[in-house]
Every structure is written in structure tokens, then in C-alpha cells.
PDB file of C-alpha atoms in Angstrom:
ATOM      1  CA  UNK A   1      88.727 131.892  79.030  1.00 89.00           C
ATOM      2  CA  UNK A   2      88.024 134.429  81.766  1.00 90.00           C
ATOM      3  CA  UNK A   3      85.613 136.418  79.630  1.00 91.00           C
ATOM      4  CA  UNK A   4      83.866 133.236  78.477  1.00 89.00           C
ATOM      5  CA  UNK A   5      83.405 132.169  82.087  1.00 90.00           C
ATOM      6  CA  UNK A   6      81.504 135.403  82.766  1.00 91.00           C
ATOM      7  CA  UNK A   7      79.188 135.316  79.760  1.00 89.00           C
ATOM      8  CA  UNK A   8      75.476 134.784  80.306  1.00 87.00           C
ATOM      9  CA  UNK A   9      75.087 133.530  76.739  1.00 84.00           C
ATOM     10  CA  UNK A  10      78.173 131.969  75.102  1.00 81.00           C
ATOM     11  CA  UNK A  11      79.617 133.914  72.201  1.00 78.00           C
ATOM     12  CA  UNK A  12      82.232 131.937  70.275  1.00 75.00           C
ATOM     13  CA  UNK A  13      82.836 134.605  67.640  1.00 77.00           C
ATOM     14  CA  UNK A  14      85.858 136.901  67.613  1.00 81.00           C
ATOM     15  CA  UNK A  15      83.710 139.625  69.173  1.00 76.00           C
ATOM     16  CA  UNK A  16      83.103 137.313  72.121  1.00 75.00           C
ATOM     17  CA  UNK A  17      86.714 137.775  73.177  1.00 80.00           C
ATOM     18  CA  UNK A  18      85.810 141.266  74.368  1.00 82.00           C
ATOM     19  CA  UNK A  19      83.612 141.790  77.454  1.00 80.00           C
ATOM     20  CA  UNK A  20      80.092 143.038  76.877  1.00 82.00           C
ATOM     21  CA  UNK A  21      78.606 144.539  80.076  1.00 82.00           C
ATOM     22  CA  UNK A  22      75.105 143.280  79.362  1.00 82.00           C
ATOM     23  CA  UNK A  23      76.302 139.709  78.931  1.00 82.00           C
ATOM     24  CA  UNK A  24      78.381 139.325  82.116  1.00 86.00           C
ATOM     25  CA  UNK A  25      77.432 137.218  85.121  1.00 89.00           C
ATOM     26  CA  UNK A  26      78.899 135.167  87.965  1.00 90.00           C
ATOM     27  CA  UNK A  27      76.188 132.521  87.641  1.00 91.00           C
ATOM     28  CA  UNK A  28      78.545 130.179  85.790  1.00 90.00           C
ATOM     29  CA  UNK A  29      80.800 129.926  88.836  1.00 92.00           C
ATOM     30  CA  UNK A  30      77.811 129.174  91.046  1.00 91.00           C
ATOM     31  CA  UNK A  31      76.585 126.552  88.551  1.00 89.00           C
ATOM     32  CA  UNK A  32      79.881 124.652  88.378  1.00 90.00           C
ATOM     33  CA  UNK A  33      80.323 124.893  92.131  1.00 91.00           C
ATOM     34  CA  UNK A  34      76.887 123.396  92.769  1.00 88.00           C
ATOM     35  CA  UNK A  35      77.715 120.431  90.543  1.00 87.00           C
ATOM     36  CA  UNK A  36      81.263 119.457  91.526  1.00 88.00           C
ATOM     37  CA  UNK A  37      82.210 121.523  94.585  1.00 88.00           C
ATOM     38  CA  UNK A  38      85.090 123.797  93.626  1.00 91.00           C
ATOM     39  CA  UNK A  39      86.405 124.067  97.186  1.00 93.00           C
ATOM     40  CA  UNK A  40      86.554 120.282  97.642  1.00 93.00           C
ATOM     41  CA  UNK A  41      88.347 119.907  94.313  1.00 93.00           C
ATOM     42  CA  UNK A  42      90.827 122.639  95.218  1.00 94.00           C
ATOM     43  CA  UNK A  43      91.532 121.032  98.596  1.00 95.00           C
ATOM     44  CA  UNK A  44      92.127 117.631  96.978  1.00 95.00           C
ATOM     45  CA  UNK A  45      94.386 119.209  94.366  1.00 95.00           C
ATOM     46  CA  UNK A  46      96.257 121.032  97.128  1.00 95.00           C
ATOM     47  CA  UNK A  47      96.802 117.883  99.194  1.00 96.00           C
ATOM     48  CA  UNK A  48      97.937 115.923  96.143  1.00 96.00           C
ATOM     49  CA  UNK A  49     100.283 118.686  94.996  1.00 96.00           C
ATOM     50  CA  UNK A  50     101.582 119.393  98.522  1.00 95.00           C
ATOM     51  CA  UNK A  51     102.444 115.741  99.082  1.00 96.00           C
ATOM     52  CA  UNK A  52     104.284 115.565  95.772  1.00 95.00           C
ATOM     53  CA  UNK A  53     106.203 118.757  96.569  1.00 95.00           C
ATOM     54  CA  UNK A  54     107.211 117.449  99.998  1.00 95.00           C
ATOM     55  CA  UNK A  55     108.527 114.207  98.527  1.00 94.00           C
ATOM     56  CA  UNK A  56     110.249 116.091  95.720  1.00 93.00           C
ATOM     57  CA  UNK A  57     112.161 118.326  98.127  1.00 93.00           C
ATOM     58  CA  UNK A  58     113.112 115.633 100.658  1.00 93.00           C
ATOM     59  CA  UNK A  59     114.197 112.949  98.217  1.00 94.00           C
ATOM     60  CA  UNK A  60     115.541 115.424  95.666  1.00 92.00           C
ATOM     61  CA  UNK A  61     117.818 117.093  98.223  1.00 93.00           C
ATOM     62  CA  UNK A  62     119.109 113.778  99.572  1.00 93.00           C
ATOM     63  CA  UNK A  63     119.706 112.254  96.137  1.00 93.00           C
ATOM     64  CA  UNK A  64     121.163 115.453  94.680  1.00 92.00           C
ATOM     65  CA  UNK A  65     123.558 115.813  97.606  1.00 92.00           C
ATOM     66  CA  UNK A  66     124.672 112.190  97.322  1.00 93.00           C
ATOM     67  CA  UNK A  67     125.261 112.505  93.572  1.00 93.00           C
ATOM     68  CA  UNK A  68     127.123 115.827  93.814  1.00 91.00           C
ATOM     69  CA  UNK A  69     129.105 115.777  97.071  1.00 89.00           C
ATOM     70  CA  UNK A  70     129.600 112.219  98.263  1.00 88.00           C
ATOM     71  CA  UNK A  71     132.116 109.877  96.681  1.00 88.00           C
ATOM     72  CA  UNK A  72     130.850 106.324  96.228  1.00 89.00           C
ATOM     73  CA  UNK A  73     131.123 103.529  93.708  1.00 91.00           C
ATOM     74  CA  UNK A  74     128.481 103.644  91.005  1.00 91.00           C
ATOM     75  CA  UNK A  75     127.686 107.320  91.422  1.00 92.00           C
ATOM     76  CA  UNK A  76     128.048 108.178  87.726  1.00 91.00           C
ATOM     77  CA  UNK A  77     126.026 105.139  86.675  1.00 93.00           C
ATOM     78  CA  UNK A  78     123.269 106.115  89.094  1.00 93.00           C
ATOM     79  CA  UNK A  79     123.220 109.647  87.707  1.00 92.00           C
ATOM     80  CA  UNK A  80     122.945 108.212  84.189  1.00 92.00           C
ATOM     81  CA  UNK A  81     119.920 106.215  85.337  1.00 91.00           C
ATOM     82  CA  UNK A  82     118.366 109.383  86.767  1.00 89.00           C
ATOM     83  CA  UNK A  83     118.703 110.996  83.337  1.00 88.00           C
ATOM     84  CA  UNK A  84     117.355 107.884  81.636  1.00 90.00           C
ATOM     85  CA  UNK A  85     114.179 108.001  83.749  1.00 87.00           C
ATOM     86  CA  UNK A  86     113.264 111.309  82.116  1.00 86.00           C
ATOM     87  CA  UNK A  87     112.864 109.680  78.687  1.00 88.00           C
ATOM     88  CA  UNK A  88     110.535 106.908  79.939  1.00 88.00           C
ATOM     89  CA  UNK A  89     106.917 107.999  79.261  1.00 88.00           C
ATOM     90  CA  UNK A  90     104.517 107.743  82.174  1.00 88.00           C
ATOM     91  CA  UNK A  91     102.016 105.905  79.971  1.00 87.00           C
ATOM     92  CA  UNK A  92     104.451 102.983  79.817  1.00 90.00           C
ATOM     93  CA  UNK A  93     104.426 102.678  83.615  1.00 90.00           C
ATOM     94  CA  UNK A  94     100.775 103.499  84.180  1.00 91.00           C
ATOM     95  CA  UNK A  95      99.275  99.985  84.187  1.00 92.00           C
ATOM     96  CA  UNK A  96     101.997  98.367  86.353  1.00 93.00           C
ATOM     97  CA  UNK A  97     101.744 101.306  88.770  1.00 93.00           C
ATOM     98  CA  UNK A  98      97.985 100.978  88.973  1.00 93.00           C
ATOM     99  CA  UNK A  99      98.233  97.255  89.734  1.00 94.00           C
ATOM    100  CA  UNK A 100     100.909  97.906  92.355  1.00 94.00           C
ATOM    101  CA  UNK A 101      99.212 100.853  94.063  1.00 94.00           C
ATOM    102  CA  UNK A 102      95.557  99.800  93.831  1.00 93.00           C
ATOM    103  CA  UNK A 103      95.702  96.011  94.106  1.00 91.00           C
ATOM    104  CA  UNK A 104      98.906  95.222  95.998  1.00 93.00           C
ATOM    105  CA  UNK A 105      99.022  98.246  98.320  1.00 92.00           C
ATOM    106  CA  UNK A 106      95.267  98.830  98.507  1.00 92.00           C
ATOM    107  CA  UNK A 107      95.690 102.590  98.128  1.00 93.00           C
ATOM    108  CA  UNK A 108      92.901 103.317  95.641  1.00 91.00           C
ATOM    109  CA  UNK A 109      90.833 106.356  96.638  1.00 92.00           C
ATOM    110  CA  UNK A 110      93.654 107.413  98.923  1.00 93.00           C
ATOM    111  CA  UNK A 111      95.838 110.521  98.906  1.00 95.00           C
ATOM    112  CA  UNK A 112      98.944 108.415  99.425  1.00 95.00           C
ATOM    113  CA  UNK A 113      98.068 106.363  96.352  1.00 94.00           C
ATOM    114  CA  UNK A 114      97.946 109.540  94.282  1.00 95.00           C
ATOM    115  CA  UNK A 115     101.202 110.899  95.667  1.00 95.00           C
ATOM    116  CA  UNK A 116     103.530 107.865  95.707  1.00 93.00           C
ATOM    117  CA  UNK A 117     104.268 107.555  91.946  1.00 92.00           C
ATOM    118  CA  UNK A 118     105.386 111.200  91.840  1.00 93.00           C
ATOM    119  CA  UNK A 119     107.130 111.494  95.209  1.00 92.00           C
ATOM    120  CA  UNK A 120     110.573 111.378  93.579  1.00 90.00           C
ATOM    121  CA  UNK A 121     111.261 113.705  90.651  1.00 89.00           C
ATOM    122  CA  UNK A 122     114.277 113.103  88.438  1.00 89.00           C
ATOM    123  CA  UNK A 123     114.120 116.728  87.317  1.00 88.00           C
ATOM    124  CA  UNK A 124     114.403 117.908  90.930  1.00 90.00           C
ATOM    125  CA  UNK A 125     117.317 115.523  91.533  1.00 92.00           C
ATOM    126  CA  UNK A 126     119.083 117.018  88.507  1.00 90.00           C
ATOM    127  CA  UNK A 127     118.440 120.589  89.678  1.00 88.00           C
ATOM    128  CA  UNK A 128     119.742 119.944  93.199  1.00 91.00           C
ATOM    129  CA  UNK A 129     122.772 118.038  91.914  1.00 91.00           C
ATOM    130  CA  UNK A 130     123.793 120.863  89.598  1.00 89.00           C
ATOM    131  CA  UNK A 131     123.419 123.462  92.342  1.00 88.00           C
ATOM    132  CA  UNK A 132     125.320 121.364  94.881  1.00 90.00           C
ATOM    133  CA  UNK A 133     128.150 120.835  92.387  1.00 89.00           C
ATOM    134  CA  UNK A 134     128.639 124.587  92.112  1.00 87.00           C
ATOM    135  CA  UNK A 135     129.454 124.899  95.825  1.00 87.00           C
ATOM    136  CA  UNK A 136     133.173 125.088  96.716  1.00 87.00           C
ATOM    137  CA  UNK A 137     134.551 121.764  97.950  1.00 85.00           C
ATOM    138  CA  UNK A 138     136.565 123.623 100.575  1.00 86.00           C
ATOM    139  CA  UNK A 139     133.387 124.380 102.534  1.00 84.00           C
ATOM    140  CA  UNK A 140     132.638 120.697 102.975  1.00 84.00           C
ATOM    141  CA  UNK A 141     136.259 119.771 103.695  1.00 85.00           C
ATOM    142  CA  UNK A 142     136.507 122.404 106.432  1.00 86.00           C
ATOM    143  CA  UNK A 143     133.258 121.259 108.027  1.00 85.00           C
ATOM    144  CA  UNK A 144     134.393 117.623 107.973  1.00 86.00           C
ATOM    145  CA  UNK A 145     137.648 118.572 109.674  1.00 86.00           C
ATOM    146  CA  UNK A 146     135.578 120.222 112.412  1.00 83.00           C
ATOM    147  CA  UNK A 147     133.771 116.908 112.897  1.00 84.00           C
ATOM    148  CA  UNK A 148     130.461 117.663 111.179  1.00 82.00           C
ATOM    149  CA  UNK A 149     128.442 114.674 109.972  1.00 85.00           C
ATOM    150  CA  UNK A 150     127.108 114.475 106.420  1.00 85.00           C
ATOM    151  CA  UNK A 151     123.582 115.312 107.573  1.00 86.00           C
ATOM    152  CA  UNK A 152     124.959 118.309 109.455  1.00 87.00           C
ATOM    153  CA  UNK A 153     126.827 119.350 106.308  1.00 87.00           C
ATOM    154  CA  UNK A 154     123.677 119.048 104.258  1.00 87.00           C
ATOM    155  CA  UNK A 155     121.475 120.947 106.707  1.00 88.00           C
ATOM    156  CA  UNK A 156     123.913 123.576 107.952  1.00 86.00           C
ATOM    157  CA  UNK A 157     126.198 124.201 104.975  1.00 85.00           C
ATOM    158  CA  UNK A 158     124.668 123.077 101.705  1.00 87.00           C
ATOM    159  CA  UNK A 159     120.956 123.881 102.036  1.00 87.00           C
ATOM    160  CA  UNK A 160     121.350 127.558 103.063  1.00 86.00           C
ATOM    161  CA  UNK A 161     123.458 128.089  99.945  1.00 85.00           C
ATOM    162  CA  UNK A 162     121.022 126.493  97.495  1.00 84.00           C
ATOM    163  CA  UNK A 163     117.763 128.170  98.495  1.00 82.00           C
ATOM    164  CA  UNK A 164     117.170 129.217  94.857  1.00 80.00           C
ATOM    165  CA  UNK A 165     117.286 125.535  93.932  1.00 82.00           C
ATOM    166  CA  UNK A 166     114.612 124.759  96.521  1.00 86.00           C
ATOM    167  CA  UNK A 167     112.275 127.393  95.117  1.00 84.00           C
ATOM    168  CA  UNK A 168     113.085 126.353  91.558  1.00 80.00           C
ATOM    169  CA  UNK A 169     112.337 122.680  92.213  1.00 85.00           C
ATOM    170  CA  UNK A 170     109.063 123.569  93.930  1.00 87.00           C
ATOM    171  CA  UNK A 171     107.939 125.800  91.073  1.00 84.00           C
ATOM    172  CA  UNK A 172     108.901 123.364  88.330  1.00 82.00           C
ATOM    173  CA  UNK A 173     107.223 120.466  90.137  1.00 88.00           C
ATOM    174  CA  UNK A 174     104.069 122.334  91.179  1.00 91.00           C
ATOM    175  CA  UNK A 175     102.527 122.627  87.727  1.00 88.00           C
ATOM    176  CA  UNK A 176     102.643 118.884  86.982  1.00 89.00           C
ATOM    177  CA  UNK A 177     100.562 117.439  89.836  1.00 93.00           C
ATOM    178  CA  UNK A 178      98.267 120.467  90.025  1.00 94.00           C
ATOM    179  CA  UNK A 179      97.152 119.984  86.406  1.00 91.00           C
ATOM    180  CA  UNK A 180      97.488 116.193  86.355  1.00 92.00           C
ATOM    181  CA  UNK A 181      94.415 114.310  85.228  1.00 92.00           C
ATOM    182  CA  UNK A 182      95.318 110.803  84.098  1.00 92.00           C
ATOM    183  CA  UNK A 183      96.735 109.221  87.268  1.00 94.00           C
ATOM    184  CA  UNK A 184      94.234 110.744  89.753  1.00 94.00           C
ATOM    185  CA  UNK A 185      91.445 109.706  87.372  1.00 93.00           C
ATOM    186  CA  UNK A 186      92.664 106.112  87.412  1.00 92.00           C
ATOM    187  CA  UNK A 187      93.315 105.818  91.138  1.00 94.00           C
ATOM    188  CA  UNK A 188      90.226 107.650  92.470  1.00 92.00           C
ATOM    189  CA  UNK A 189      86.615 106.645  91.969  1.00 89.00           C
ATOM    190  CA  UNK A 190      85.084 108.522  94.904  1.00 90.00           C
ATOM    191  CA  UNK A 191      84.137 112.039  93.829  1.00 88.00           C
ATOM    192  CA  UNK A 192      85.056 113.377  97.277  1.00 90.00           C
ATOM    193  CA  UNK A 193      88.696 112.348  96.679  1.00 93.00           C
ATOM    194  CA  UNK A 194      89.139 113.645  93.154  1.00 93.00           C
ATOM    195  CA  UNK A 195      91.287 116.695  92.358  1.00 95.00           C
ATOM    196  CA  UNK A 196      89.676 119.570  90.532  1.00 94.00           C
ATOM    197  CA  UNK A 197      91.068 118.581  87.117  1.00 93.00           C
ATOM    198  CA  UNK A 198      89.347 115.175  87.374  1.00 94.00           C
ATOM    199  CA  UNK A 199      86.109 116.705  88.655  1.00 92.00           C
ATOM    200  CA  UNK A 200      86.018 119.071  85.675  1.00 91.00           C
ATOM    201  CA  UNK A 201      86.570 116.203  83.243  1.00 90.00           C
ATOM    202  CA  UNK A 202      83.729 114.235  84.846  1.00 88.00           C
ATOM    203  CA  UNK A 203      81.504 117.303  84.611  1.00 88.00           C
ATOM    204  CA  UNK A 204      82.234 117.645  80.901  1.00 85.00           C
ATOM    205  CA  UNK A 205      81.481 113.962  80.290  1.00 83.00           C
ATOM    206  CA  UNK A 206      78.417 113.463  82.455  1.00 80.00           C
ATOM    207  CA  UNK A 207      76.757 116.731  83.418  1.00 74.00           C
ATOM    208  CA  UNK A 208      77.555 119.433  80.866  1.00 69.00           C
ATOM    209  CA  UNK A 209      74.930 118.265  78.367  1.00 69.00           C
ATOM    210  CA  UNK A 210      72.124 118.975  80.850  1.00 72.00           C
ATOM    211  CA  UNK A 211      73.453 122.319  82.104  1.00 72.00           C
ATOM    212  CA  UNK A 212      71.900 125.630  81.126  1.00 77.00           C
ATOM    213  CA  UNK A 213      75.225 127.137  80.021  1.00 82.00           C
ATOM    214  CA  UNK A 214      77.809 124.311  79.939  1.00 84.00           C
ATOM    215  CA  UNK A 215      80.297 126.410  77.963  1.00 86.00           C
ATOM    216  CA  UNK A 216      80.446 129.128  80.618  1.00 87.00           C
ATOM    217  CA  UNK A 217      80.454 126.661  83.526  1.00 88.00           C
ATOM    218  CA  UNK A 218      83.364 124.670  82.080  1.00 90.00           C
ATOM    219  CA  UNK A 219      85.366 127.847  81.508  1.00 91.00           C
ATOM    220  CA  UNK A 220      84.564 129.000  85.044  1.00 92.00           C
ATOM    221  CA  UNK A 221      85.963 125.760  86.453  1.00 91.00           C
ATOM    222  CA  UNK A 222      89.011 126.052  84.223  1.00 92.00           C
ATOM    223  CA  UNK A 223      89.651 129.585  85.498  1.00 94.00           C
ATOM    224  CA  UNK A 224      89.547 128.377  89.097  1.00 94.00           C
ATOM    225  CA  UNK A 225      91.940 125.539  88.237  1.00 93.00           C
ATOM    226  CA  UNK A 226      94.346 127.819  86.369  1.00 93.00           C
ATOM    227  CA  UNK A 227      94.367 130.705  88.847  1.00 93.00           C
ATOM    228  CA  UNK A 228      96.898 129.221  91.341  1.00 91.00           C
ATOM    229  CA  UNK A 229      99.255 128.275  88.497  1.00 89.00           C
ATOM    230  CA  UNK A 230      99.123 131.791  87.046  1.00 89.00           C
ATOM    231  CA  UNK A 231      99.780 133.328  90.471  1.00 89.00           C
ATOM    232  CA  UNK A 232     102.711 130.995  91.129  1.00 86.00           C
ATOM    233  CA  UNK A 233     104.202 131.759  87.721  1.00 83.00           C
ATOM    234  CA  UNK A 234     103.860 135.526  88.100  1.00 84.00           C
ATOM    235  CA  UNK A 235     105.602 135.517  91.478  1.00 80.00           C
ATOM    236  CA  UNK A 236     108.233 132.939  90.558  1.00 75.00           C
ATOM    237  CA  UNK A 237     109.016 133.468  86.883  1.00 72.00           C
ATOM    238  CA  UNK A 238     112.610 134.519  87.609  1.00 71.00           C
ATOM    239  CA  UNK A 239     113.195 131.129  89.220  1.00 64.00           C
ATOM    240  CA  UNK A 240     112.029 129.360  86.060  1.00 60.00           C
ATOM    241  CA  UNK A 241     114.836 131.173  84.240  1.00 59.00           C
ATOM    242  CA  UNK A 242     117.210 130.223  87.068  1.00 55.00           C
ATOM    243  CA  UNK A 243     116.192 126.572  86.616  1.00 50.00           C
ATOM    244  CA  UNK A 244     117.155 126.603  82.952  1.00 49.00           C
ATOM    245  CA  UNK A 245     120.457 128.333  83.597  1.00 47.00           C
ATOM    246  CA  UNK A 246     121.377 126.417  86.761  1.00 47.00           C
ATOM    247  CA  UNK A 247     120.691 122.981  85.311  1.00 47.00           C
ATOM    248  CA  UNK A 248     122.842 123.774  82.277  1.00 46.00           C
ATOM    249  CA  UNK A 249     125.924 124.810  84.273  1.00 47.00           C
ATOM    250  CA  UNK A 250     128.558 122.109  84.516  1.00 45.00           C
ATOM    251  CA  UNK A 251     129.749 121.662  88.099  1.00 44.00           C
TER     252      UNK A 251
END
């Protein structure tokens, strides 16, 4: 993909997978940027992803703490529902969500409209619950005896001990909204509000046929879209392993 994005003339043969100095250029990046605005798309993707991550951490921590530490009637049934949500495909909820967000709330072409359906992640709730369940109960009992409130327990005792869970939840959640196409495509019609994945899809559908080198321009846009994900994975790959191990440990 990277080599294809730098080719002056597209070469789809096996030999094209190797860089040829005479066929390399940065014009494809300039071409795609002039058509869709890579910086604007990156900013929109960043706002969308950042909002989802913020909601994931806040609601995931609160729900995970309640399901792991607090004792209340219906806790196990609620946790079962959290697991059940993971098997419900988003496509089943897409039309009702669109009607709710766009028509009832009036949040079409709005960052909040993009973020709301993904603000709570059942995967993040599961990760935080499993990490919280591994903490010794004696820590919470001692803090309660000293008069600490539940919010104080969460902030001062639990969160410092589950920092790996925070990073894990952020990394696992980041990839989804950053690469998401379907929901932002439905909820945004203004090109200035669309994340980069949607802008690239619109380019392929509407503009690529008239471009001088559509193959190279599309690959250039894809490289820009993929670069943050690759960087995040390289720096956080150990936490992906931690996510798999931590979520499988029985509290």
C-alpha cells in the first residue's frame, strides 16, 4: 500500500510490490489532499474517536466498578445483559439509531450524533470488571472503615491499580471508531464533518474516475488513515496481549 501510494504510474504486477526509484513521487498525496482535505478528515476522525474513547473510559470504569465491587440486586443479570450486547450486530440497530439520533435528537451532521451510539462499550465494561475483580477485597473494606465514599474508593484505590486496564480499553476501542465508515456515513452529509474514512469512500465513488492516478491517490489516503493505527499498535501491542489475558482471568 505504501509503495503503491508513491508510484507515478500504477504497477499492479508482483514487481510493483518493490520500489522503483524512477517511478516514485509524492504527487499522489498532494492529489488526494486537494480533493478531500486530509487534515480536515484527520481532525474529524480524531474528534469522533476522542469522544468515543472518553465515553468508553468514563462509563466503562463506572459500570465495571459497579459490576465487580458493589453488591446490589440484579448485578449478575445486568452483567449477563452486558455480554449479550456483544452478540447483537450493529446493523440490526442502525436504522432505529439513525431515526433516534437524526430525527428525534436532531444531531445529524454533528459530532455528538456520531459519538453517542458508541459512547458505552460492552467490551470496555468487561475489561474493567475483570481487572477490578482481581483486586483484593481487603483494600476496599479497609478504606470503607476509614470512611471513604465509593467515589473516593474508585478514584483513590481502584483506578491507580488498574492503569493497564485503562490503556487496554483505550487501545482496543481506538481502532473501531477510527476506521468506522458506516455510521459516520449515515449521520453526516456535510463534507466538512466527515471523518477521513468516509471522505475516502466518497472520493472513490465520485472523484476517482476523473483523477490522473486514482490508484495511487486512493492508496495515499489509505496510508494516511492507517498510519495512526499502526503507530498505536506498535507502541501498545503488549497491552493487546494483556487485554486477552486479563479478560480471561476469573475474578
